[in-house]
PDB file of N, CA and C and ligand atoms in Angstrom:
ATOM      1  N   MET A   1       1.026  -1.257   0.023  1.00 73.00           N
ATOM      2  CA  MET A   1      -0.170   0.206  -0.159  1.00 73.00           C
ATOM      3  C   MET A   1       0.847   1.389  -0.070  1.00 73.00           C
ATOM      4  N   SER A   2       0.582   2.237  -0.937  1.00 80.00           N
ATOM      5  CA  SER A   2       1.392   3.535  -1.217  1.00 80.00           C
ATOM      6  C   SER A   2       1.643   4.259  -0.303  1.00 80.00           C
ATOM      7  N   ASP A   3       0.333   4.401   0.726  1.00 94.00           N
ATOM      8  CA  ASP A   3       0.462   5.213   1.935  1.00 94.00           C
ATOM      9  C   ASP A   3       1.145   4.535   3.468  1.00 94.00           C
ATOM     10  N   CYS A   4       1.594   3.492   3.047  1.00 98.00           N
ATOM     11  CA  CYS A   4       1.564   2.583   4.579  1.00 98.00           C
ATOM     12  C   CYS A   4       3.123   2.545   4.832  1.00 98.00           C
ATOM     13  N   ILE A   5       3.481   3.073   5.894  1.00 98.00           N
ATOM     14  CA  ILE A   5       4.517   4.018   6.533  1.00 98.00           C
ATOM     15  C   ILE A   5       5.856   1.968   6.184  1.00 98.00           C
ATOM     16  N   PHE A   6       4.914   1.330   6.873  1.00 98.00           N
ATOM     17  CA  PHE A   6       5.922   0.034   7.009  1.00 98.00           C
ATOM     18  C   PHE A   6       5.811  -1.119   5.366  1.00 98.00           C
ATOM     19  N   CYS A   7       5.027  -0.497   4.722  1.00 98.00           N
ATOM     20  CA  CYS A   7       5.320  -0.458   3.447  1.00 98.00           C
ATOM     21  C   CYS A   7       6.134  -0.074   2.342  1.00 98.00           C
ATOM     22  N   LYS A   8       6.767   1.163   2.888  1.00 98.00           N
ATOM     23  CA  LYS A   8       7.407   2.070   2.688  1.00 98.00           C
ATOM     24  C   LYS A   8       8.809   1.334   3.345  1.00 98.00           C
ATOM     25  N   ILE A   9       8.990   0.890   4.613  1.00 98.00           N
ATOM     26  CA  ILE A   9      10.173   0.385   4.913  1.00 98.00           C
ATOM     27  C   ILE A   9      10.885  -0.839   4.263  1.00 98.00           C
ATOM     28  N   VAL A  10       9.297  -1.673   3.952  1.00 98.00           N
ATOM     29  CA  VAL A  10       9.882  -2.906   3.199  1.00 98.00           C
ATOM     30  C   VAL A  10      10.271  -2.763   1.817  1.00 98.00           C
ATOM     31  N   SER A  11       9.773  -1.636   1.067  1.00 97.00           N
ATOM     32  CA  SER A  11      10.035  -1.628  -0.128  1.00 97.00           C
ATOM     33  C   SER A  11      11.232  -0.518  -0.459  1.00 97.00           C
ATOM     34  N   GLY A  12      11.771  -0.587   0.659  1.00 96.00           N
ATOM     35  CA  GLY A  12      12.898   0.724   0.794  1.00 96.00           C
ATOM     36  C   GLY A  12      12.719   2.009   0.277  1.00 96.00           C
ATOM     37  N   THR A  13      11.524   2.835   0.272  1.00 96.00           N
ATOM     38  CA  THR A  13      11.208   3.745  -0.549  1.00 96.00           C
ATOM     39  C   THR A  13      11.708   4.827   0.704  1.00 96.00           C
ATOM     40  N   LEU A  14      11.067   4.350   1.983  1.00 97.00           N
ATOM     41  CA  LEU A  14      11.327   4.679   3.460  1.00 97.00           C
ATOM     42  C   LEU A  14      12.851   4.273   3.996  1.00 97.00           C
ATOM     43  N   ALA A  15      14.247   4.160   3.827  1.00 96.00           N
ATOM     44  CA  ALA A  15      15.460   3.785   4.336  1.00 96.00           C
ATOM     45  C   ALA A  15      15.509   3.632   5.489  1.00 96.00           C
ATOM     46  N   THR A  16      15.606   2.774   6.114  1.00 98.00           N
ATOM     47  CA  THR A  16      15.466   1.759   7.583  1.00 98.00           C
ATOM     48  C   THR A  16      16.598   0.778   7.476  1.00 98.00           C
ATOM     49  N   PRO A  17      17.628   0.861   9.019  1.00 98.00           N
ATOM     50  CA  PRO A  17      18.546  -0.086   8.541  1.00 98.00           C
ATOM     51  C   PRO A  17      17.527  -1.517   9.243  1.00 98.00           C
ATOM     52  N   LEU A  18      18.353  -2.558   8.723  1.00 98.00           N
ATOM     53  CA  LEU A  18      17.397  -4.006   8.914  1.00 98.00           C
ATOM     54  C   LEU A  18      17.955  -4.738   9.377  1.00 98.00           C
ATOM     55  N   ILE A  19      17.556  -5.333  10.675  1.00 97.00           N
ATOM     56  CA  ILE A  19      18.529  -5.794  11.380  1.00 97.00           C
ATOM     57  C   ILE A  19      18.179  -7.424  10.890  1.00 97.00           C
ATOM     58  N   TYR A  20      17.187  -7.657   9.993  1.00 98.00           N
ATOM     59  CA  TYR A  20      17.181  -9.219   9.873  1.00 98.00           C
ATOM     60  C   TYR A  20      15.931  -8.956   8.116  1.00 98.00           C
ATOM     61  N   GLU A  21      16.297  -9.705   7.282  1.00 98.00           N
ATOM     62  CA  GLU A  21      15.466 -10.193   6.414  1.00 98.00           C
ATOM     63  C   GLU A  21      15.252 -11.477   5.268  1.00 98.00           C
ATOM     64  N   ASP A  22      14.169 -12.042   5.390  1.00 98.00           N
ATOM     65  CA  ASP A  22      13.960 -13.165   4.409  1.00 98.00           C
ATOM     66  C   ASP A  22      12.807 -12.701   3.505  1.00 98.00           C
ATOM     67  N   ASP A  23      12.377 -13.932   3.034  1.00 98.00           N
ATOM     68  CA  ASP A  23      11.707 -13.509   1.763  1.00 98.00           C
ATOM     69  C   ASP A  23      10.126 -13.318   2.300  1.00 98.00           C
ATOM     70  N   ARG A  24       9.552 -13.046   3.658  1.00 98.00           N
ATOM     71  CA  ARG A  24       8.193 -12.907   4.143  1.00 98.00           C
ATOM     72  C   ARG A  24       8.486 -11.850   5.250  1.00 98.00           C
ATOM     73  N   VAL A  25       9.509 -11.413   6.199  1.00 98.00           N
ATOM     74  CA  VAL A  25       9.440 -10.435   6.561  1.00 98.00           C
ATOM     75  C   VAL A  25      10.840  -9.671   6.738  1.00 98.00           C
ATOM     76  N   VAL A  26      10.467  -8.268   7.307  1.00 98.00           N
ATOM     77  CA  VAL A  26      11.899  -7.449   7.734  1.00 98.00           C
ATOM     78  C   VAL A  26      11.810  -7.304   9.009  1.00 98.00           C
ATOM     79  N   VAL A  27      13.216  -6.805   9.757  1.00 98.00           N
ATOM     80  CA  VAL A  27      13.046  -6.460  11.269  1.00 98.00           C
ATOM     81  C   VAL A  27      13.888  -5.013  11.329  1.00 98.00           C
ATOM     82  N   PHE A  28      13.543  -4.311  11.805  1.00 98.00           N
ATOM     83  CA  PHE A  28      14.262  -3.265  12.643  1.00 98.00           C
ATOM     84  C   PHE A  28      13.929  -2.725  13.464  1.00 98.00           C
ATOM     85  N   LYS A  29      14.548  -1.763  14.244  1.00 98.00           N
ATOM     86  CA  LYS A  29      14.739  -1.022  15.398  1.00 98.00           C
ATOM     87  C   LYS A  29      13.308  -0.289  15.661  1.00 98.00           C
ATOM     88  N   ASP A  30      12.455  -0.162  16.726  1.00 98.00           N
ATOM     89  CA  ASP A  30      11.539   0.830  16.923  1.00 98.00           C
ATOM     90  C   ASP A  30      12.035   2.219  16.723  1.00 98.00           C
ATOM     91  N   ILE A  31      11.201   2.933  16.269  1.00 98.00           N
ATOM     92  CA  ILE A  31      11.798   4.571  16.235  1.00 98.00           C
ATOM     93  C   ILE A  31      11.864   4.752  17.449  1.00 98.00           C
ATOM     94  N   LYS A  32      10.702   4.484  18.275  1.00 98.00           N
ATOM     95  CA  LYS A  32      10.819   5.346  19.931  1.00 98.00           C
ATOM     96  C   LYS A  32      10.482   3.578  21.122  1.00 98.00           C
ATOM     97  N   PRO A  33      12.022   3.496  21.034  1.00 98.00           N
ATOM     98  CA  PRO A  33      12.277   2.200  21.746  1.00 98.00           C
ATOM     99  C   PRO A  33      11.655   2.255  23.066  1.00 98.00           C
ATOM    100  N   LYS A  34      10.224   1.611  23.182  1.00 98.00           N
ATOM    101  CA  LYS A  34      10.391   1.296  24.865  1.00 98.00           C
ATOM    102  C   LYS A  34      10.935   0.140  26.032  1.00 98.00           C
ATOM    103  N   ALA A  35      12.068  -0.273  25.327  1.00 98.00           N
ATOM    104  CA  ALA A  35      13.142  -0.949  26.238  1.00 98.00           C
ATOM    105  C   ALA A  35      14.348  -0.910  25.268  1.00 98.00           C
ATOM    106  N   GLU A  36      15.075  -1.504  26.199  1.00 98.00           N
ATOM    107  CA  GLU A  36      16.971  -1.322  25.784  1.00 98.00           C
ATOM    108  C   GLU A  36      16.589  -2.177  23.779  1.00 98.00           C
ATOM    109  N   VAL A  37      16.107  -3.335  24.079  1.00 98.00           N
ATOM    110  CA  VAL A  37      15.846  -3.766  22.905  1.00 98.00           C
ATOM    111  C   VAL A  37      14.326  -3.908  22.396  1.00 98.00           C
ATOM    112  N   HIS A  38      13.987  -3.158  21.322  1.00 98.00           N
ATOM    113  CA  HIS A  38      12.963  -3.096  20.709  1.00 98.00           C
ATOM    114  C   HIS A  38      12.798  -2.733  19.381  1.00 98.00           C
ATOM    115  N   LEU A  39      11.913  -4.239  18.792  1.00 98.00           N
ATOM    116  CA  LEU A  39      12.232  -4.449  17.492  1.00 98.00           C
ATOM    117  C   LEU A  39      10.761  -4.826  17.198  1.00 98.00           C
ATOM    118  N   LEU A  40      10.984  -4.477  15.945  1.00 98.00           N
ATOM    119  CA  LEU A  40       9.576  -4.750  14.955  1.00 98.00           C
ATOM    120  C   LEU A  40      10.184  -5.781  13.867  1.00 98.00           C
ATOM    121  N   VAL A  41       8.969  -7.050  14.472  1.00 98.00           N
ATOM    122  CA  VAL A  41       8.875  -7.927  13.180  1.00 98.00           C
ATOM    123  C   VAL A  41       7.799  -7.893  12.230  1.00 98.00           C
ATOM    124  N   VAL A  42       8.115  -7.264  10.942  1.00 98.00           N
ATOM    125  CA  VAL A  42       7.080  -7.018  10.048  1.00 98.00           C
ATOM    126  C   VAL A  42       6.620  -7.941   8.768  1.00 98.00           C
ATOM    127  N   SER A  43       6.123  -7.980   8.482  1.00 98.00           N
ATOM    128  CA  SER A  43       4.980  -8.997   7.631  1.00 98.00           C
ATOM    129  C   SER A  43       5.809  -7.879   5.790  1.00 98.00           C
ATOM    130  N   LYS A  44       6.267  -8.638   5.081  1.00 98.00           N
ATOM    131  CA  LYS A  44       6.592  -8.173   4.128  1.00 98.00           C
ATOM    132  C   LYS A  44       5.189  -7.870   2.807  1.00 98.00           C
ATOM    133  N   GLU A  45       4.524  -8.553   3.221  1.00 98.00           N
ATOM    134  CA  GLU A  45       2.924  -8.602   2.377  1.00 98.00           C
ATOM    135  C   GLU A  45       2.473  -7.635   3.230  1.00 98.00           C
ATOM    136  N   HIS A  46       1.285  -6.123   2.873  1.00 98.00           N
ATOM    137  CA  HIS A  46       0.826  -5.857   3.602  1.00 98.00           C
ATOM    138  C   HIS A  46      -0.921  -6.259   4.250  1.00 98.00           C
ATOM    139  N   ILE A  47      -0.847  -6.566   5.198  1.00 98.00           N
ATOM    140  CA  ILE A  47      -2.167  -7.546   6.299  1.00 98.00           C
ATOM    141  C   ILE A  47      -2.372  -6.236   7.039  1.00 98.00           C
ATOM    142  N   GLN A  48      -3.201  -5.464   7.435  1.00 98.00           N
ATOM    143  CA  GLN A  48      -3.820  -5.091   8.158  1.00 98.00           C
ATOM    144  C   GLN A  48      -3.482  -4.800   9.618  1.00 98.00           C
ATOM    145  N   SER A  49      -3.427  -6.309  10.030  1.00 98.00           N
ATOM    146  CA  SER A  49      -3.424  -6.793  11.331  1.00 98.00           C
ATOM    147  C   SER A  49      -3.824  -7.689  11.513  1.00 98.00           C
ATOM    148  N   LEU A  50      -3.159  -8.586  12.886  1.00 98.00           N
ATOM    149  CA  LEU A  50      -3.568  -9.875  13.138  1.00 98.00           C
ATOM    150  C   LEU A  50      -4.840 -10.445  12.877  1.00 98.00           C
ATOM    151  N   ALA A  51      -5.807  -9.410  13.059  1.00 98.00           N
ATOM    152  CA  ALA A  51      -7.477  -9.751  12.819  1.00 98.00           C
ATOM    153  C   ALA A  51      -7.466  -9.949  11.412  1.00 98.00           C
ATOM    154  N   HIS A  52      -6.749  -9.594  10.467  1.00 98.00           N
ATOM    155  CA  HIS A  52      -7.072  -9.762   8.903  1.00 98.00           C
ATOM    156  C   HIS A  52      -6.110 -10.868   8.222  1.00 98.00           C
ATOM    157  N   VAL A  53      -5.520 -11.493   9.292  1.00 97.00           N
ATOM    158  CA  VAL A  53      -4.691 -12.945   8.723  1.00 97.00           C
ATOM    159  C   VAL A  53      -5.620 -14.059   8.343  1.00 97.00           C
ATOM    160  N   LEU A  54      -5.537 -14.752   7.142  1.00 97.00           N
ATOM    161  CA  LEU A  54      -6.164 -15.687   6.423  1.00 97.00           C
ATOM    162  C   LEU A  54      -5.547 -16.952   7.630  1.00 97.00           C
ATOM    163  N   GLU A  55      -7.023 -17.851   7.140  1.00 96.00           N
ATOM    164  CA  GLU A  55      -6.010 -19.381   7.118  1.00 96.00           C
ATOM    165  C   GLU A  55      -5.142 -19.609   6.762  1.00 96.00           C
ATOM    166  N   ASP A  56      -5.065 -19.438   5.291  1.00 96.00           N
ATOM    167  CA  ASP A  56      -3.630 -19.670   4.557  1.00 96.00           C
ATOM    168  C   ASP A  56      -2.596 -18.785   4.809  1.00 96.00           C
ATOM    169  N   GLN A  57      -2.894 -18.070   5.713  1.00 96.00           N
ATOM    170  CA  GLN A  57      -1.408 -17.309   5.913  1.00 96.00           C
ATOM    171  C   GLN A  57      -0.787 -17.716   7.765  1.00 96.00           C
ATOM    172  N   THR A  58      -1.571 -18.896   7.784  1.00 95.00           N
ATOM    173  CA  THR A  58      -0.727 -19.196   9.619  1.00 95.00           C
ATOM    174  C   THR A  58       0.734 -19.816   9.129  1.00 95.00           C
ATOM    175  N   SER A  59       1.286 -20.095   8.219  1.00 97.00           N
ATOM    176  CA  SER A  59       2.831 -20.394   8.417  1.00 97.00           C
ATOM    177  C   SER A  59       3.527 -19.079   7.984  1.00 97.00           C
ATOM    178  N   LEU A  60       2.851 -17.866   7.943  1.00 98.00           N
ATOM    179  CA  LEU A  60       3.366 -16.252   8.029  1.00 98.00           C
ATOM    180  C   LEU A  60       3.445 -16.463   9.819  1.00 98.00           C
ATOM    181  N   ILE A  61       2.438 -16.501   9.876  1.00 98.00           N
ATOM    182  CA  ILE A  61       2.394 -15.987  11.366  1.00 98.00           C
ATOM    183  C   ILE A  61       2.866 -16.816  12.607  1.00 98.00           C
ATOM    184  N   ALA A  62       3.162 -18.298  12.107  1.00 98.00           N
ATOM    185  CA  ALA A  62       4.208 -19.207  12.753  1.00 98.00           C
ATOM    186  C   ALA A  62       5.564 -19.172  12.653  1.00 98.00           C
ATOM    187  N   HIS A  63       5.880 -18.612  11.275  1.00 98.00           N
ATOM    188  CA  HIS A  63       7.284 -17.868  10.525  1.00 98.00           C
ATOM    189  C   HIS A  63       7.832 -16.609  11.542  1.00 98.00           C
ATOM    190  N   MET A  64       7.106 -15.882  12.120  1.00 98.00           N
ATOM    191  CA  MET A  64       6.914 -14.872  12.905  1.00 98.00           C
ATOM    192  C   MET A  64       7.434 -14.819  13.957  1.00 98.00           C
ATOM    193  N   MET A  65       6.451 -15.720  14.893  1.00 98.00           N
ATOM    194  CA  MET A  65       6.626 -16.201  15.877  1.00 98.00           C
ATOM    195  C   MET A  65       8.062 -16.680  16.580  1.00 98.00           C
ATOM    196  N   LEU A  66       8.120 -17.626  15.189  1.00 98.00           N
ATOM    197  CA  LEU A  66       9.337 -18.537  15.559  1.00 98.00           C
ATOM    198  C   LEU A  66      10.808 -17.808  15.875  1.00 98.00           C
ATOM    199  N   LEU A  67      10.586 -16.857  14.676  1.00 98.00           N
ATOM    200  CA  LEU A  67      12.022 -15.667  14.801  1.00 98.00           C
ATOM    201  C   LEU A  67      11.806 -15.063  15.762  1.00 98.00           C
ATOM    202  N   LEU A  68      11.246 -15.005  16.729  1.00 98.00           N
ATOM    203  CA  LEU A  68      11.661 -13.936  17.772  1.00 98.00           C
ATOM    204  C   LEU A  68      12.521 -14.690  18.995  1.00 98.00           C
ATOM    205  N   PRO A  69      12.378 -16.152  19.039  1.00 98.00           N
ATOM    206  CA  PRO A  69      13.475 -16.161  20.132  1.00 98.00           C
ATOM    207  C   PRO A  69      14.846 -16.021  19.542  1.00 98.00           C
ATOM    208  N   LYS A  70      14.936 -16.550  18.351  1.00 98.00           N
ATOM    209  CA  LYS A  70      16.358 -16.482  17.246  1.00 98.00           C
ATOM    210  C   LYS A  70      16.667 -14.806  17.657  1.00 98.00           C
ATOM    211  N   LEU A  71      15.913 -13.969  17.173  1.00 98.00           N
ATOM    212  CA  LEU A  71      16.138 -12.379  16.958  1.00 98.00           C
ATOM    213  C   LEU A  71      16.752 -12.091  18.678  1.00 98.00           C
ATOM    214  N   ALA A  72      15.826 -12.453  19.577  1.00 98.00           N
ATOM    215  CA  ALA A  72      16.520 -12.356  21.030  1.00 98.00           C
ATOM    216  C   ALA A  72      17.448 -12.623  21.281  1.00 98.00           C
ATOM    217  N   LYS A  73      17.950 -14.126  20.941  1.00 98.00           N
ATOM    218  CA  LYS A  73      18.950 -14.626  21.128  1.00 98.00           C
ATOM    219  C   LYS A  73      20.634 -13.627  20.391  1.00 98.00           C
ATOM    220  N   ALA A  74      19.894 -13.530  19.684  1.00 98.00           N
ATOM    221  CA  ALA A  74      21.341 -12.665  18.445  1.00 98.00           C
ATOM    222  C   ALA A  74      21.329 -11.334  19.586  1.00 98.00           C
ATOM    223  N   GLN A  75      20.471 -10.927  20.055  1.00 98.00           N
ATOM    224  CA  GLN A  75      20.341  -9.478  20.511  1.00 98.00           C
ATOM    225  C   GLN A  75      21.224  -9.347  21.936  1.00 98.00           C
ATOM    226  N   GLY A  76      21.594 -11.120  22.457  1.00 97.00           N
ATOM    227  CA  GLY A  76      22.265 -11.132  23.816  1.00 97.00           C
ATOM    228  C   GLY A  76      21.287 -11.257  24.558  1.00 97.00           C
ATOM    229  N   LEU A  77      19.710 -11.250  24.697  1.00 98.00           N
ATOM    230  CA  LEU A  77      18.341 -11.402  25.745  1.00 98.00           C
ATOM    231  C   LEU A  77      18.338 -12.852  26.242  1.00 98.00           C
ATOM    232  N   LEU A  78      18.313 -12.452  27.569  1.00 97.00           N
ATOM    233  CA  LEU A  78      18.306 -14.405  28.348  1.00 97.00           C
ATOM    234  C   LEU A  78      16.210 -14.336  28.094  1.00 97.00           C
ATOM    235  N   GLY A  79      15.399 -13.324  28.077  1.00 98.00           N
ATOM    236  CA  GLY A  79      14.244 -13.463  28.141  1.00 98.00           C
ATOM    237  C   GLY A  79      13.618 -12.527  27.028  1.00 98.00           C
ATOM    238  N   PHE A  80      12.513 -12.225  26.540  1.00 98.00           N
ATOM    239  CA  PHE A  80      11.996 -10.937  26.026  1.00 98.00           C
ATOM    240  C   PHE A  80      10.295 -11.167  26.293  1.00 98.00           C
ATOM    241  N   LYS A  81       9.689  -9.677  25.935  1.00 98.00           N
ATOM    242  CA  LYS A  81       8.275  -9.955  26.129  1.00 98.00           C
ATOM    243  C   LYS A  81       7.962  -9.740  23.960  1.00 98.00           C
ATOM    244  N   THR A  82       6.358  -9.782  23.977  1.00 98.00           N
ATOM    245  CA  THR A  82       6.018  -9.972  22.829  1.00 98.00           C
ATOM    246  C   THR A  82       4.248  -9.063  22.569  1.00 98.00           C
ATOM    247  N   GLN A  83       4.346  -8.450  22.022  1.00 98.00           N
ATOM    248  CA  GLN A  83       3.368  -7.344  22.197  1.00 98.00           C
ATOM    249  C   GLN A  83       2.388  -7.428  20.807  1.00 98.00           C
ATOM    250  N   ILE A  84       1.554  -7.434  20.301  1.00 98.00           N
ATOM    251  CA  ILE A  84       0.900  -7.553  19.405  1.00 98.00           C
ATOM    252  C   ILE A  84      -0.407  -6.720  19.239  1.00 98.00           C
ATOM    253  N   ASN A  85       0.229  -5.168  19.233  1.00 98.00           N
ATOM    254  CA  ASN A  85      -1.286  -4.418  19.202  1.00 98.00           C
ATOM    255  C   ASN A  85      -2.427  -4.663  17.994  1.00 98.00           C
ATOM    256  N   THR A  86      -3.309  -4.790  18.223  1.00 98.00           N
ATOM    257  CA  THR A  86      -4.555  -5.061  17.014  1.00 98.00           C
ATOM    258  C   THR A  86      -5.868  -4.109  17.011  1.00 98.00           C
ATOM    259  N   GLY A  87      -5.872  -3.332  16.093  1.00 98.00           N
ATOM    260  CA  GLY A  87      -6.700  -2.538  15.493  1.00 98.00           C
ATOM    261  C   GLY A  87      -6.889  -1.475  16.631  1.00 98.00           C
ATOM    262  N   LYS A  88      -7.386  -0.359  16.149  1.00 97.00           N
ATOM    263  CA  LYS A  88      -7.177   1.059  16.738  1.00 97.00           C
ATOM    264  C   LYS A  88      -7.396   0.909  18.339  1.00 97.00           C
ATOM    265  N   ALA A  89      -8.497   0.079  18.871  1.00 98.00           N
ATOM    266  CA  ALA A  89      -8.711   0.087  20.234  1.00 98.00           C
ATOM    267  C   ALA A  89      -8.185  -1.052  20.629  1.00 98.00           C
ATOM    268  N   GLY A  90      -7.330  -1.557  20.173  1.00 98.00           N
ATOM    269  CA  GLY A  90      -6.339  -2.220  20.585  1.00 98.00           C
ATOM    270  C   GLY A  90      -5.033  -1.464  20.701  1.00 98.00           C
ATOM    271  N   GLY A  91      -4.928  -0.515  20.389  1.00 97.00           N
ATOM    272  CA  GLY A  91      -3.571   0.510  20.348  1.00 97.00           C
ATOM    273  C   GLY A  91      -2.649   0.691  19.037  1.00 97.00           C
ATOM    274  N   GLN A  92      -3.187  -0.062  17.984  1.00 98.00           N
ATOM    275  CA  GLN A  92      -2.455  -0.186  17.052  1.00 98.00           C
ATOM    276  C   GLN A  92      -2.242   1.042  16.150  1.00 98.00           C
ATOM    277  N   GLU A  93      -0.806   1.705  15.805  1.00 98.00           N
ATOM    278  CA  GLU A  93      -0.880   2.911  15.499  1.00 98.00           C
ATOM    279  C   GLU A  93      -0.732   2.308  13.693  1.00 98.00           C
ATOM    280  N   VAL A  94       0.011   1.522  13.673  1.00 98.00           N
ATOM    281  CA  VAL A  94       0.139   1.159  12.082  1.00 98.00           C
ATOM    282  C   VAL A  94      -0.414   0.039  11.609  1.00 98.00           C
ATOM    283  N   PRO A  95      -1.144   0.586  11.058  1.00 98.00           N
ATOM    284  CA  PRO A  95      -2.075  -0.626  10.480  1.00 98.00           C
ATOM    285  C   PRO A  95      -1.670  -1.763   9.571  1.00 98.00           C
ATOM    286  N   HIS A  96      -0.378  -2.169   9.840  1.00 98.00           N
ATOM    287  CA  HIS A  96       0.440  -3.396   9.177  1.00 98.00           C
ATOM    288  C   HIS A  96       0.798  -4.216  10.080  1.00 98.00           C
ATOM    289  N   LEU A  97       0.158  -5.307   9.583  1.00 98.00           N
ATOM    290  CA  LEU A  97       0.929  -6.423  10.616  1.00 98.00           C
ATOM    291  C   LEU A  97       2.503  -6.931  11.206  1.00 98.00           C
ATOM    292  N   HIS A  98       2.407  -6.624  12.071  1.00 98.00           N
ATOM    293  CA  HIS A  98       3.768  -6.636  13.123  1.00 98.00           C
ATOM    294  C   HIS A  98       3.653  -7.097  14.416  1.00 98.00           C
ATOM    295  N   ILE A  99       5.002  -7.282  14.793  1.00 98.00           N
ATOM    296  CA  ILE A  99       5.368  -7.994  16.366  1.00 98.00           C
ATOM    297  C   ILE A  99       6.010  -7.437  16.942  1.00 98.00           C
ATOM    298  N   GLN A 100       6.015  -6.823  18.099  1.00 98.00           N
ATOM    299  CA  GLN A 100       6.838  -6.052  18.829  1.00 98.00           C
ATOM    300  C   GLN A 100       7.401  -6.990  19.949  1.00 98.00           C
ATOM    301  N   LEU A 101       9.337  -6.803  19.774  1.00 98.00           N
ATOM    302  CA  LEU A 101       9.553  -7.654  20.458  1.00 98.00           C
ATOM    303  C   LEU A 101      10.556  -7.007  21.605  1.00 98.00           C
ATOM    304  N   LEU A 102      10.527  -6.668  22.969  1.00 98.00           N
ATOM    305  CA  LEU A 102      11.112  -5.777  23.860  1.00 98.00           C
ATOM    306  C   LEU A 102      11.756  -6.906  25.078  1.00 98.00           C
ATOM    307  N   GLY A 103      13.260  -6.377  25.252  1.00 98.00           N
ATOM    308  CA  GLY A 103      14.199  -6.739  26.122  1.00 98.00           C
ATOM    309  C   GLY A 103      14.666  -6.191  26.704  1.00 98.00           C
ATOM    310  N   GLY A 104      15.638  -6.565  27.980  1.00 94.00           N
ATOM    311  CA  GLY A 104      16.839  -5.652  28.522  1.00 94.00           C
ATOM    312  C   GLY A 104      16.402  -4.646  29.379  1.00 94.00           C
TER     313      GLY A 104
HETATM  314  P1  LIG B 201       1.504  -0.380  17.420  1.00 69.09           P
HETATM  315  O1  LIG B 201       0.942  -0.144  15.662  1.00 69.09           O
HETATM  316  O2  LIG B 201       2.043  -1.773  17.383  1.00 69.09           O
HETATM  317  O3  LIG B 201       0.657   0.022  18.265  1.00 69.09           O
HETATM  318  O4  LIG B 201       2.874   0.594  17.154  1.00 69.09           O
HETATM  319  C1  LIG B 201       3.671   0.504  15.932  1.00 69.09           C
HETATM  320  C2  LIG B 201       4.944   1.075  16.257  1.00 69.09           C
HETATM  321  O5  LIG B 201       5.726   1.032  15.208  1.00 69.09           O
HETATM  322  C3  LIG B 201       5.455   2.064  17.695  1.00 69.09           C
HETATM  323  O6  LIG B 201       6.261   1.528  18.851  1.00 69.09           O
HETATM  324  C4  LIG B 201       6.003   3.213  16.991  1.00 69.09           C
HETATM  325  O7  LIG B 201       7.276   3.831  17.703  1.00 69.09           O
HETATM  326  C5  LIG B 201       7.098   2.386  15.571  1.00 69.09           C
HETATM  327  N1  LIG B 201       7.240   3.433  14.327  1.00 69.09           N
HETATM  328  C6  LIG B 201       6.326   3.897  13.475  1.00 69.09           C
HETATM  329  N2  LIG B 201       6.711   4.661  12.842  1.00 69.09           N
HETATM  330  C7  LIG B 201       7.882   4.121  12.667  1.00 69.09           C
HETATM  331  C8  LIG B 201       9.064   4.645  11.554  1.00 69.09           C
HETATM  332  O8  LIG B 201       8.584   5.415  10.567  1.00 69.09           O
HETATM  333  N3  LIG B 201      10.494   3.865  11.528  1.00 69.09           N
HETATM  334  C9  LIG B 201      10.000   2.560  12.820  1.00 69.09           C
HETATM  335  N4  LIG B 201      11.481   2.425  12.712  1.00 69.09           N
HETATM  336  N5  LIG B 201       9.549   2.600  13.903  1.00 69.09           N
HETATM  337  C10 LIG B 201       8.659   3.316  13.908  1.00 69.09           C
HETATM  338 ZN1  LIG B 202       1.651  -1.916   4.625  1.00 69.09          ZN
END
């Protein structure tokens, strides 16, 4: 989506250093970190929120979830918190599927 900030990061239109990238996700630091380590795991595909994930996209969600402990370990974290804000009423500011990883 052309007006979506995370789509712009995925496409490279908005230059952001990436911590990790593969065919399905990008990972980068939150611009306003709420912890020593605060990463965003963002789907490359524009999906509005967790509430918009379809049954045939469950492998993407599994992929994103299983990436979290690997990213945490690479950041030197012994443990971490995970947050998925969903919908405006759930505090979601950016309407593009992402998981927040917080630690330290
Ligand atoms: P949420 O939608 O889960 O409530 O929050 C979105 C998160 O993305 C916020 O923690 C916010 O600081 C972060 N964020 C918003 N815009 C940008 C941006 O342009 N770059 C980066 N790196 N993070 C952003
Ligand atoms: Zn998007």
